[in-house]
Amino acid sequence: MAILSIKYKFPKNFWWGAATSGPQTEGRFNKKHANVFDHWFDIEKNAFFNGVGPNVASNFYNSYKEDIKMMADIGLNSIRTSIQWTRLIKDFETAEVDTEAVAFYNQVIDEFLKNKIIPVMNLQHFDLPVELYDKYGGWESKHVLDLFVLFAEKCFALFGDRVKHWITFNEPMVIVEGQYLYKFHYPNIVDGKKAVQVLYNLNLASAKVVAAFKQSKCAKQGGEIGVVLNLTPSYPRSQAEDDIKAAAFVEDFFNKSFLDPVVKGEFTPSLVQTLRKDGVLWESTAEELAIIKNNTVDFLGVNYYQPRRAKSKGAVWDKTKSWMPDKYFDDYELPNRRMNPYRGWEIYPQAMYDIAINIRDNYNNIHWYISENGMGVEGEEKYRNADGLIEDVYRIDFYEEHLRYLYKAIQDGANCFGFHAWTAIDCWSWSNAYKNRYGYIAVDLITQIKTIKKSGYWIKNVAKENGF
Ligand code: BGP
């Protein structure tokens, strides 16, 4: 028998895991409040692929024991999910908890530990309680930031004895883009000035949660807190000066706007300058900026799916239009780019290396991990073979290609401690619902029967060998 040698061996204790979130898995069973997506589904079912909403999701509320066991069966040693604000908290103003929800999350955490899986708990994954939007304007309101801190403190106190890795926000920039710029999160507002204020407020919220965490027993016992950012590098169309300038703005606005404050405690000077010149800079106080300065994160999670490419503005920006970041760039489509046609995203594994080297060279080589990477594919049933196995070799290839670049970056000194796939078990994907499947494990929506795909057996081996 041929002995396969391991060509890409990863550092000791590497995290081989996967990410998901409460609102995308649990289902709304026994949940007393609605988040913005629950509410959007309640009022506009057609906004969701095939009219499928978050009510059942992948039924994790009822099947968490079996689901976690399956995650352990495919060798995963760490899982990120989220605690839903709309489930845990009964009264948002006082942070009085719902006791059934506390029992649920306790059982989930204990189940992870029993299965030797490190639980990584995120506090916010696009699931703002809708009543806080209706009452106060959600993230536009600094009062809501303080209510979020109360919720976070409850989580640290209740679960911090067992959960040692916390995340303040998943992809805060996507909240800005989805809710305030490009209409893919309820309430689908288009308002550049508000977007900029929310961008600032989310940074402040994250820093305030970090400050609260530092006071917690969990932090004193060695627990850590981070944030998950979607760092999609911005490549210019060409080396022409105006293309480089356009890409630099995209980098400032979509990446550095969070990366700089969370790691360095300060906003990017060139971004501040542009926003001030345009009269849209956020309102801030010296006290708030000091909170941001003094409460940077312990570690970073990086979600990477696709690169962003930018070119200089083709048409002159209409000055009568209200402010949008798009004033400074046009999106650029690379000719003959490799595509994932189902999701409409370019595939560009090399970016893994670029992200890692940027963190190494410009962000103090902070320790970080890939917190999401994955390939969403529609109609995977057609890949099911006679034995009932979905042969998702395209997913295995996708992961191996990305991991090779990550490996090279680690060889070159990147401080990366793990790789989380999106996702372990096919889950509900916002307005795309169950269109594209991402999991190592398939879910049948009618029966809720779950089966391991070929990629699930692949990752099991990778985790066992700590490489491939
Ligand atoms: C990330 C989100 C996830 C997940 C993933 C897949 O941006 O953090 O929640 O949804 O993208 O993307 P999509 O669901 O849009 O296909």
XYZ file of N, CA, C and O and ligand atoms in Angstrom, residues 20-21 24 80 125-126 170-171 174 228 230 303 305 343 345 372 374 376 422 427-433 436 438, ligand 1:
128
model
N -20.248 29.070 12.108
C -21.647 29.271 11.778
C -22.176 30.354 12.709
O -21.385 31.057 13.341
N -23.481 30.491 12.786
C -24.023 31.497 13.702
C -25.365 31.021 14.240
O -26.013 30.160 13.632
N -28.426 31.483 11.908
C -28.402 30.677 10.685
C -28.590 29.182 10.945
O -28.664 28.404 9.992
N -16.954 28.008 15.750
C -17.514 29.310 16.130
C -18.998 29.316 15.823
O -19.415 28.987 14.716
N -23.923 38.563 14.996
C -23.781 38.085 13.621
C -24.995 38.585 12.825
O -25.880 37.807 12.484
N -25.042 39.871 12.561
C -26.103 40.532 11.774
C -27.481 40.433 12.441
O -28.494 40.634 11.767
N -19.162 39.728 14.013
C -18.815 39.124 12.734
C -19.014 40.171 11.642
O -20.097 40.759 11.519
N -17.976 40.429 10.857
C -18.059 41.299 9.677
C -18.862 42.575 9.914
O -19.889 42.802 9.245
N -20.031 44.514 6.932
C -21.179 44.028 6.160
C -22.490 44.614 6.704
O -23.451 44.819 5.956
N -14.120 39.449 14.139
C -14.001 38.780 12.837
C -14.258 39.806 11.730
O -15.331 40.407 11.678
N -14.095 40.793 7.486
C -13.988 40.257 6.126
C -12.933 41.091 5.401
O -13.212 42.196 4.950
N -12.310 36.584 7.622
C -13.148 35.868 6.662
C -12.664 36.226 5.269
O -12.545 37.402 4.939
N -13.420 35.187 1.176
C -14.092 34.432 0.116
C -13.625 34.846 -1.274
O -13.432 34.031 -2.142
N -22.451 31.561 -6.556
C -22.449 32.702 -5.638
C -22.090 33.988 -6.375
O -22.295 35.079 -5.872
N -19.004 34.879 -7.147
C -17.790 35.408 -6.528
C -16.557 34.895 -7.275
O -16.493 33.715 -7.643
N -13.458 32.279 8.337
C -14.398 31.761 7.337
C -13.697 31.713 5.990
O -12.996 32.654 5.615
N -14.864 29.467 2.154
C -15.714 28.377 1.705
C -16.296 28.631 0.331
O -16.125 29.696 -0.251
N -19.859 28.148 -1.805
C -21.289 27.846 -1.818
C -21.699 27.340 -3.191
O -21.460 27.998 -4.195
N -16.366 27.795 6.282
C -17.801 28.050 6.319
C -18.413 26.974 5.441
O -18.217 27.020 4.240
N -26.139 25.509 6.208
C -27.009 26.340 7.040
C -27.693 27.427 6.232
O -27.382 27.644 5.060
N -28.608 28.095 6.873
C -29.413 29.143 6.234
C -28.555 30.377 5.992
O -27.874 30.852 6.895
N -28.594 30.885 4.754
C -27.702 31.987 4.388
C -28.441 33.274 4.064
O -28.446 33.730 2.923
N -29.092 33.877 5.072
C -29.715 35.194 4.881
C -30.661 35.166 3.678
O -31.377 34.199 3.512
N -30.605 36.180 2.820
C -31.617 36.171 1.749
C -31.363 35.089 0.705
O -32.271 34.727 -0.043
N -30.155 34.546 0.668
C -29.931 33.401 -0.216
C -30.470 32.098 0.372
O -30.424 31.055 -0.292
N -30.923 32.178 1.602
C -31.534 31.033 2.287
C -30.706 29.750 2.094
O -29.545 29.722 2.465
N -27.314 28.187 -1.929
C -25.959 27.641 -2.043
C -25.599 26.893 -0.767
O -25.806 27.401 0.323
N -22.770 25.152 1.698
C -21.359 25.340 2.030
C -20.786 24.225 2.895
O -19.600 24.191 3.142
C -20.287 35.587 5.386
C -21.161 35.576 6.608
C -21.831 34.274 6.843
C -22.239 33.481 5.629
C -21.188 33.549 4.527
C -21.618 32.957 3.212
O -20.187 36.893 4.904
O -20.425 35.891 7.757
O -22.895 34.504 7.736
O -23.501 33.774 5.246
O -20.759 34.861 4.302
O -22.125 33.903 2.350
P -23.591 33.890 1.768
O -24.447 33.418 2.851
O -23.881 35.286 1.401
O -23.527 33.000 0.591
